[in-house]
Amino acid sequence: DIKKMQEMVRSMPQYQRKMDKFSLHIGISEKLWEIYRDAHLEPVALAEQLMATGEHPDGGKASEKEAKKELEKCLQDARFRSQDKLRLLLLYLISQGKVNEVEDNKELVWMANLGHQEEQAVVGLQYFGAPLEMEDSKKKGLFSRTKKKKPFRGGVNKDAYDVSRYLPAVKAVGEAELNGKLNLADFPYTKEPPSSNATSSSKDTSQSQSIGRSLRGARSHFMSSKLSSATSASNPAESELSKLQLSGPRVILFVAGGATLSEVRSAYELMREYKREVIIGATRILMPHDYVEALVGLG
């Protein structure tokens, strides 16, 4: 009968393994939700998104006055952890171009009831380097120094949750490269760029490109089969990527100084969307506390 069939299926090793993984994922999700709830992270996350994107969840533009109001509300809330208040304060100073307003910044530190070490992180931000600002002129590169600047704004993912709308700049860079629109003023060649007046004949060029494609195709097919067998019973995300029919040359993104986990995720998203192999690397993987500790050292 049906009941006996169900018992037989449940006793199978494959079923047991799947149930173990399912239980593990449910346990992890519940633990993460407890941390998110107990630390009252939702108001902090919404304030972070408003400052980083410059927009409200409904798409309306957020003013500097609104950003400061949200900041002060979070800084004065005793439920929030000091580390969350500090990161929110740092984001406000960067996004609103307030890094060098020393006296006002001291008032915000006092309002948040932060200690001396946290205050050193705010001071260290002044020595971090060029402010993250965009220039007004489009003739020069994105990171050029100009007299008139406006606060840097990240991209916005309209389809994301309200607390995860910000798009890392590295994703925009990767997307521009994949579409052949990367600004050479921002990312110049480190060697002689390919010349449009190549001396080789078009026949030789097309033959060379054909060879390159065939070799990459053979490699991709080999790697896909290896990945498929290696990841089918392990990481679900890697297993999913192994099934993509990747084509074209690979794109390698390298972040000097360190990359965040959201930037690493961006590479996976680009790979899924463009069906191209995208590899991201960095000098280190940065966690939120790593960034703050580095600023304390500068202060």
mmCIF file of N, CA and C in Angstrom, residues 122-220:
data_model
loop_
_atom_site.group_PDB
_atom_site.id
_atom_site.type_symbol
_atom_site.label_atom_id
_atom_site.label_comp_id
_atom_site.label_asym_id
_atom_site.label_seq_id
_atom_site.Cartn_x
_atom_site.Cartn_y
_atom_site.Cartn_z
ATOM 1 N N VAL A 122 36.312 56.604 12.872
ATOM 2 C CA VAL A 122 35.783 57.783 12.178
ATOM 3 C C VAL A 122 36.927 58.716 11.785
ATOM 4 N N VAL A 123 37.886 58.883 12.686
ATOM 5 C CA VAL A 123 39.055 59.716 12.382
ATOM 6 C C VAL A 123 39.870 59.091 11.253
ATOM 7 N N GLY A 124 40.025 57.753 11.304
ATOM 8 C CA GLY A 124 40.802 57.058 10.284
ATOM 9 C C GLY A 124 40.233 57.191 8.894
ATOM 10 N N LEU A 125 38.931 57.411 8.803
ATOM 11 C CA LEU A 125 38.287 57.561 7.497
ATOM 12 C C LEU A 125 38.832 58.758 6.737
ATOM 13 N N GLN A 126 39.288 59.780 7.479
ATOM 14 C CA GLN A 126 39.852 60.975 6.835
ATOM 15 C C GLN A 126 41.164 60.670 6.128
ATOM 16 N N TYR A 127 41.873 59.632 6.591
ATOM 17 C CA TYR A 127 43.181 59.287 6.013
ATOM 18 C C TYR A 127 43.095 58.094 5.072
ATOM 19 N N PHE A 128 41.888 57.692 4.775
ATOM 20 C CA PHE A 128 41.719 56.478 3.974
ATOM 21 C C PHE A 128 42.135 56.670 2.528
ATOM 22 N N GLY A 129 42.086 57.899 2.046
ATOM 23 C CA GLY A 129 42.439 58.153 0.655
ATOM 24 C C GLY A 129 41.411 59.061 0.021
ATOM 25 N N ALA A 130 41.289 58.970 -1.287
ATOM 26 C CA ALA A 130 40.342 59.819 -2.009
ATOM 27 C C ALA A 130 38.917 59.488 -1.605
ATOM 28 N N PRO A 131 38.075 60.501 -1.336
ATOM 29 C CA PRO A 131 36.673 60.224 -1.013
ATOM 30 C C PRO A 131 35.983 59.514 -2.165
ATOM 31 N N LEU A 132 34.999 58.669 -1.837
ATOM 32 C CA LEU A 132 34.264 57.950 -2.874
ATOM 33 C C LEU A 132 33.246 58.889 -3.484
ATOM 34 N N GLU A 133 33.701 59.716 -4.424
ATOM 35 C CA GLU A 133 32.829 60.699 -5.038
ATOM 36 C C GLU A 133 32.952 60.628 -6.541
ATOM 37 N N MET A 134 31.860 60.991 -7.221
ATOM 38 C CA MET A 134 31.869 61.042 -8.681
ATOM 39 C C MET A 134 32.112 62.473 -9.116
ATOM 40 N N GLU A 135 32.776 62.645 -10.215
ATOM 41 C CA GLU A 135 33.003 63.980 -10.739
ATOM 42 C C GLU A 135 31.847 64.383 -11.641
ATOM 43 N N ASP A 136 31.699 65.679 -11.847
ATOM 44 C CA ASP A 136 30.602 66.180 -12.668
ATOM 45 C C ASP A 136 30.880 65.999 -14.156
ATOM 46 N N SER A 137 32.114 66.192 -14.562
ATOM 47 C CA SER A 137 32.440 66.095 -15.972
ATOM 48 C C SER A 137 32.495 64.647 -16.424
ATOM 49 N N LYS A 138 31.996 64.393 -17.630
ATOM 50 C CA LYS A 138 32.010 63.043 -18.180
ATOM 51 C C LYS A 138 33.238 62.803 -19.055
ATOM 52 N N LYS A 139 34.050 63.836 -19.214
ATOM 53 C CA LYS A 139 35.200 63.702 -20.103
ATOM 54 C C LYS A 139 36.336 62.929 -19.450
ATOM 55 N N LYS A 140 36.413 62.988 -18.133
ATOM 56 C CA LYS A 140 37.498 62.309 -17.432
ATOM 57 C C LYS A 140 37.000 61.030 -16.810
ATOM 58 N N GLY A 141 37.893 60.324 -16.154
ATOM 59 C CA GLY A 141 37.528 59.046 -15.555
ATOM 60 C C GLY A 141 36.665 59.203 -14.323
ATOM 61 N N LEU A 142 36.034 58.137 -13.919
ATOM 62 C CA LEU A 142 35.126 58.136 -12.781
ATOM 63 C C LEU A 142 35.824 58.537 -11.498
ATOM 64 N N PHE A 143 37.086 58.159 -11.341
ATOM 65 C CA PHE A 143 37.797 58.390 -10.099
ATOM 66 C C PHE A 143 38.766 59.562 -10.185
ATOM 67 N N SER A 144 38.587 60.444 -11.178
ATOM 68 C CA SER A 144 39.459 61.604 -11.297
ATOM 69 C C SER A 144 39.179 62.607 -10.189
ATOM 70 N N ARG A 145 40.207 63.345 -9.818
ATOM 71 C CA ARG A 145 40.034 64.368 -8.780
ATOM 72 C C ARG A 145 39.592 65.674 -9.447
ATOM 73 N N THR A 146 38.507 66.246 -9.003
ATOM 74 C CA THR A 146 38.034 67.522 -9.517
ATOM 75 C C THR A 146 37.612 68.394 -8.342
ATOM 76 N N LYS A 147 37.458 69.685 -8.588
ATOM 77 C CA LYS A 147 37.060 70.597 -7.521
ATOM 78 C C LYS A 147 35.598 70.406 -7.149
ATOM 79 N N LYS A 148 34.732 70.268 -8.150
ATOM 80 C CA LYS A 148 33.305 70.119 -7.898
ATOM 81 C C LYS A 148 32.937 68.648 -7.979
ATOM 82 N N LYS A 149 32.453 68.130 -6.872
ATOM 83 C CA LYS A 149 32.099 66.711 -6.821
ATOM 84 C C LYS A 149 30.747 66.539 -6.178
ATOM 85 N N LYS A 150 30.132 65.433 -6.463
ATOM 86 C CA LYS A 150 28.876 65.087 -5.803
ATOM 87 C C LYS A 150 29.040 63.709 -5.192
ATOM 88 N N PRO A 151 28.295 63.391 -4.127
ATOM 89 C CA PRO A 151 28.465 62.106 -3.446
ATOM 90 C C PRO A 151 28.295 60.923 -4.377
ATOM 91 N N PHE A 152 29.114 59.917 -4.171
ATOM 92 C CA PHE A 152 29.049 58.691 -4.970
ATOM 93 C C PHE A 152 27.774 57.916 -4.663
ATOM 94 N N ARG A 153 27.100 57.445 -5.692
ATOM 95 C CA ARG A 153 25.913 56.635 -5.511
ATOM 96 C C ARG A 153 26.108 55.280 -6.186
ATOM 97 N N GLY A 154 25.739 54.242 -5.511
ATOM 98 C CA GLY A 154 25.824 52.911 -6.095
ATOM 99 C C GLY A 154 24.639 52.637 -6.991
ATOM 100 N N GLY A 155 24.690 51.520 -7.697
ATOM 101 C CA GLY A 155 23.568 51.130 -8.520
ATOM 102 C C GLY A 155 22.430 50.588 -7.667
ATOM 103 N N VAL A 156 21.272 50.441 -8.283
ATOM 104 C CA VAL A 156 20.097 49.972 -7.567
ATOM 105 C C VAL A 156 19.481 48.801 -8.319
ATOM 106 N N ASN A 157 19.231 47.713 -7.608
ATOM 107 C CA ASN A 157 18.543 46.559 -8.164
ATOM 108 C C ASN A 157 17.057 46.696 -7.833
ATOM 109 N N LYS A 158 16.260 47.029 -8.843
ATOM 110 C CA LYS A 158 14.838 47.298 -8.628
ATOM 111 C C LYS A 158 14.065 46.047 -8.221
ATOM 112 N N ASP A 159 14.583 44.868 -8.549
ATOM 113 C CA ASP A 159 13.859 43.627 -8.279
ATOM 114 C C ASP A 159 14.251 42.979 -6.956
ATOM 115 N N ALA A 160 15.175 43.585 -6.216
ATOM 116 C CA ALA A 160 15.675 42.975 -4.985
ATOM 117 C C ALA A 160 14.787 43.337 -3.801
ATOM 118 N N TYR A 161 15.063 42.694 -2.673
ATOM 119 C CA TYR A 161 14.374 43.050 -1.437
ATOM 120 C C TYR A 161 14.762 44.470 -1.029
ATOM 121 N N ASP A 162 13.918 45.094 -0.213
ATOM 122 C CA ASP A 162 14.178 46.467 0.221
ATOM 123 C C ASP A 162 15.501 46.598 0.960
ATOM 124 N N VAL A 163 15.921 45.527 1.648
ATOM 125 C CA VAL A 163 17.144 45.591 2.453
ATOM 126 C C VAL A 163 18.390 45.140 1.673
ATOM 127 N N SER A 164 18.240 44.875 0.374
ATOM 128 C CA SER A 164 19.404 44.437 -0.425
ATOM 129 C C SER A 164 19.331 44.998 -1.846
ATOM 130 N N ARG A 165 19.002 46.269 -1.962
ATOM 131 C CA ARG A 165 18.834 46.882 -3.284
ATOM 132 C C ARG A 165 20.142 47.357 -3.902
ATOM 133 N N TYR A 166 21.146 47.609 -3.077
ATOM 134 C CA TYR A 166 22.395 48.183 -3.572
ATOM 135 C C TYR A 166 23.148 47.206 -4.464
ATOM 136 N N LEU A 167 23.623 47.705 -5.603
ATOM 137 C CA LEU A 167 24.439 46.907 -6.520
ATOM 138 C C LEU A 167 25.900 47.323 -6.377
ATOM 139 N N PRO A 168 26.801 46.391 -6.036
ATOM 140 C CA PRO A 168 28.218 46.748 -5.905
ATOM 141 C C PRO A 168 28.788 47.285 -7.212
ATOM 142 N N ALA A 169 29.711 48.226 -7.098
ATOM 143 C CA ALA A 169 30.319 48.832 -8.281
ATOM 144 C C ALA A 169 31.032 47.797 -9.141
ATOM 145 N N VAL A 170 31.567 46.745 -8.521
ATOM 146 C CA VAL A 170 32.296 45.736 -9.288
ATOM 147 C C VAL A 170 31.371 45.022 -10.271
ATOM 148 N N LYS A 171 30.087 44.938 -9.954
ATOM 149 C CA LYS A 171 29.153 44.314 -10.882
ATOM 150 C C LYS A 171 28.948 45.192 -12.113
ATOM 151 N N ALA A 172 28.875 46.502 -11.893
ATOM 152 C CA ALA A 172 28.743 47.429 -13.014
ATOM 153 C C ALA A 172 29.975 47.373 -13.917
ATOM 154 N N VAL A 173 31.150 47.234 -13.291
ATOM 155 C CA VAL A 173 32.394 47.128 -14.062
ATOM 156 C C VAL A 173 32.394 45.850 -14.900
ATOM 157 N N GLY A 174 32.030 44.718 -14.270
ATOM 158 C CA GLY A 174 31.978 43.452 -14.996
ATOM 159 C C GLY A 174 30.966 43.481 -16.118
ATOM 160 N N GLU A 175 29.825 44.087 -15.868
ATOM 161 C CA GLU A 175 28.775 44.164 -16.889
ATOM 162 C C GLU A 175 29.220 45.011 -18.074
ATOM 163 N N ALA A 176 29.918 46.118 -17.777
ATOM 164 C CA ALA A 176 30.423 46.972 -18.854
ATOM 165 C C ALA A 176 31.432 46.218 -19.717
ATOM 166 N N GLU A 177 32.296 45.443 -19.085
ATOM 167 C CA GLU A 177 33.283 44.651 -19.826
ATOM 168 C C GLU A 177 32.596 43.592 -20.686
ATOM 169 N N LEU A 178 31.604 42.925 -20.128
ATOM 170 C CA LEU A 178 30.894 41.886 -20.877
ATOM 171 C C LEU A 178 30.141 42.457 -22.064
ATOM 172 N N ASN A 179 29.716 43.720 -21.955
ATOM 173 C CA ASN A 179 29.003 44.373 -23.059
ATOM 174 C C ASN A 179 29.928 45.161 -23.979
ATOM 175 N N GLY A 180 31.245 45.109 -23.690
ATOM 176 C CA GLY A 180 32.202 45.832 -24.525
ATOM 177 C C GLY A 180 32.129 47.336 -24.375
ATOM 178 N N LYS A 181 31.702 47.823 -23.191
ATOM 179 C CA LYS A 181 31.523 49.260 -22.981
ATOM 180 C C LYS A 181 32.350 49.785 -21.810
ATOM 181 N N LEU A 182 33.382 49.075 -21.421
ATOM 182 C CA LEU A 182 34.190 49.500 -20.280
ATOM 183 C C LEU A 182 34.954 50.772 -20.620
ATOM 184 N N ASN A 183 34.880 51.769 -19.745
ATOM 185 C CA ASN A 183 35.525 53.063 -19.959
ATOM 186 C C ASN A 183 37.029 52.931 -19.760
ATOM 187 N N LEU A 184 37.782 53.156 -20.827
ATOM 188 C CA LEU A 184 39.240 53.015 -20.757
ATOM 189 C C LEU A 184 39.893 54.142 -19.959
ATOM 190 N N ALA A 185 39.173 55.238 -19.718
ATOM 191 C CA ALA A 185 39.711 56.300 -18.863
ATOM 192 C C ALA A 185 39.760 55.831 -17.411
ATOM 193 N N ASP A 186 38.806 54.992 -17.031
ATOM 194 C CA ASP A 186 38.787 54.454 -15.670
ATOM 195 C C ASP A 186 39.683 53.236 -15.531
ATOM 196 N N PHE A 187 39.728 52.408 -16.576
ATOM 197 C CA PHE A 187 40.485 51.150 -16.547
ATOM 198 C C PHE A 187 41.376 51.075 -17.787
ATOM 199 N N PRO A 188 42.473 51.835 -17.785
ATOM 200 C CA PRO A 188 43.354 51.863 -18.965
ATOM 201 C C PRO A 188 44.140 50.564 -19.112
ATOM 202 N N TYR A 189 44.604 50.321 -20.326
ATOM 203 C CA TYR A 189 45.453 49.163 -20.592
ATOM 204 C C TYR A 189 46.796 49.326 -19.869
ATOM 205 N N THR A 190 47.336 48.233 -19.389
ATOM 206 C CA THR A 190 48.664 48.268 -18.774
ATOM 207 C C THR A 190 49.752 47.940 -19.796
ATOM 208 N N LYS A 191 49.330 47.588 -20.987
ATOM 209 C CA LYS A 191 50.268 47.376 -22.093
ATOM 210 C C LYS A 191 49.652 47.963 -23.349
ATOM 211 N N GLU A 192 50.328 47.838 -24.479
ATOM 212 C CA GLU A 192 49.832 48.405 -25.723
ATOM 213 C C GLU A 192 48.473 47.796 -26.061
ATOM 214 N N PRO A 193 47.434 48.639 -26.273
ATOM 215 C CA PRO A 193 46.109 48.102 -26.624
ATOM 216 C C PRO A 193 46.117 47.485 -28.007
ATOM 217 N N PRO A 194 45.195 46.578 -28.282
ATOM 218 C CA PRO A 194 45.113 45.981 -29.618
ATOM 219 C C PRO A 194 44.891 47.058 -30.671
ATOM 220 N N SER A 195 45.669 46.983 -31.763
ATOM 221 C CA SER A 195 45.565 47.980 -32.823
ATOM 222 C C SER A 195 44.484 47.591 -33.810
ATOM 223 N N SER A 196 43.722 48.603 -34.245
ATOM 224 C CA SER A 196 42.687 48.330 -35.246
ATOM 225 C C SER A 196 43.307 48.088 -36.611
ATOM 226 N N ASN A 197 44.541 48.605 -36.841
ATOM 227 C CA ASN A 197 45.239 48.390 -38.113
ATOM 228 C C ASN A 197 46.233 47.245 -37.967
ATOM 229 N N ALA A 198 45.716 46.078 -37.699
ATOM 230 C CA ALA A 198 46.585 44.913 -37.521
ATOM 231 C C ALA A 198 47.279 44.570 -38.819
ATOM 232 N N THR A 199 48.528 44.190 -38.708
ATOM 233 C CA THR A 199 49.309 43.868 -39.904
ATOM 234 C C THR A 199 48.962 42.508 -40.460
ATOM 235 N N SER A 200 48.465 41.630 -39.607
ATOM 236 C CA SER A 200 48.134 40.301 -40.095
ATOM 237 C C SER A 200 46.894 40.347 -40.965
ATOM 238 N N SER A 201 46.790 39.431 -41.873
ATOM 239 C CA SER A 201 45.646 39.383 -42.784
ATOM 240 C C SER A 201 44.391 38.972 -42.034
ATOM 241 N N SER A 202 43.240 39.319 -42.576
ATOM 242 C CA SER A 202 41.973 38.972 -41.937
ATOM 243 C C SER A 202 41.796 37.466 -41.910
ATOM 244 N N LYS A 203 42.370 36.773 -42.887
ATOM 245 C CA LYS A 203 42.260 35.320 -42.907
ATOM 246 C C LYS A 203 42.990 34.715 -41.724
ATOM 247 N N ASP A 204 44.220 35.232 -41.473
ATOM 248 C CA ASP A 204 44.995 34.719 -40.345
ATOM 249 C C ASP A 204 44.294 35.030 -39.023
ATOM 250 N N THR A 205 43.717 36.238 -38.954
ATOM 251 C CA THR A 205 43.036 36.642 -37.724
ATOM 252 C C THR A 205 41.843 35.755 -37.442
ATOM 253 N N SER A 206 41.018 35.542 -38.479
ATOM 254 C CA SER A 206 39.831 34.717 -38.284
ATOM 255 C C SER A 206 40.208 33.286 -37.941
ATOM 256 N N GLN A 207 41.313 32.799 -38.576
ATOM 257 C CA GLN A 207 41.758 31.439 -38.277
ATOM 258 C C GLN A 207 42.235 31.340 -36.830
ATOM 259 N N SER A 208 42.980 32.394 -36.375
ATOM 260 C CA SER A 208 43.466 32.400 -34.997
ATOM 261 C C SER A 208 42.314 32.433 -34.012
ATOM 262 N N GLN A 209 41.297 33.272 -34.320
ATOM 263 C CA GLN A 209 40.137 33.351 -33.442
ATOM 264 C C GLN A 209 39.389 32.035 -33.413
ATOM 265 N N SER A 210 39.329 31.381 -34.589
ATOM 266 C CA SER A 210 38.625 30.103 -34.655
ATOM 267 C C SER A 210 39.319 29.059 -33.802
ATOM 268 N N ILE A 211 40.671 29.065 -33.868
ATOM 269 C CA ILE A 211 41.426 28.115 -33.057
ATOM 270 C C ILE A 211 41.204 28.383 -31.583
ATOM 271 N N GLY A 212 41.233 29.708 -31.225
ATOM 272 C CA GLY A 212 41.018 30.061 -29.827
ATOM 273 C C GLY A 212 39.666 29.605 -29.331
ATOM 274 N N ARG A 213 38.652 29.755 -30.179
ATOM 275 C CA ARG A 213 37.316 29.354 -29.765
ATOM 276 C C ARG A 213 37.214 27.855 -29.610
ATOM 277 N N SER A 214 37.852 27.131 -30.547
ATOM 278 C CA SER A 214 37.727 25.674 -30.483
ATOM 279 C C SER A 214 38.440 25.119 -29.259
ATOM 280 N N LEU A 215 39.628 25.705 -28.944
ATOM 281 C CA LEU A 215 40.344 25.249 -27.754
ATOM 282 C C LEU A 215 39.547 25.548 -26.497
ATOM 283 N N ARG A 216 38.961 26.759 -26.419
ATOM 284 C CA ARG A 216 38.179 27.118 -25.253
ATOM 285 C C ARG A 216 36.938 26.254 -25.164
ATOM 286 N N GLY A 217 36.346 25.959 -26.320
ATOM 287 C CA GLY A 217 35.165 25.109 -26.310
ATOM 288 C C GLY A 217 35.492 23.728 -25.778
ATOM 289 N N ALA A 218 36.660 23.188 -26.205
ATOM 290 C CA ALA A 218 37.045 21.864 -25.727
ATOM 291 C C ALA A 218 37.301 21.900 -24.233
ATOM 292 N N ARG A 219 37.982 22.959 -23.788
ATOM 293 C CA ARG A 219 38.274 23.073 -22.360
ATOM 294 C C ARG A 219 36.981 23.213 -21.566
ATOM 295 N N SER A 220 36.063 24.089 -22.070
ATOM 296 C CA SER A 220 34.817 24.323 -21.348
ATOM 297 C C SER A 220 34.005 23.049 -21.235
#
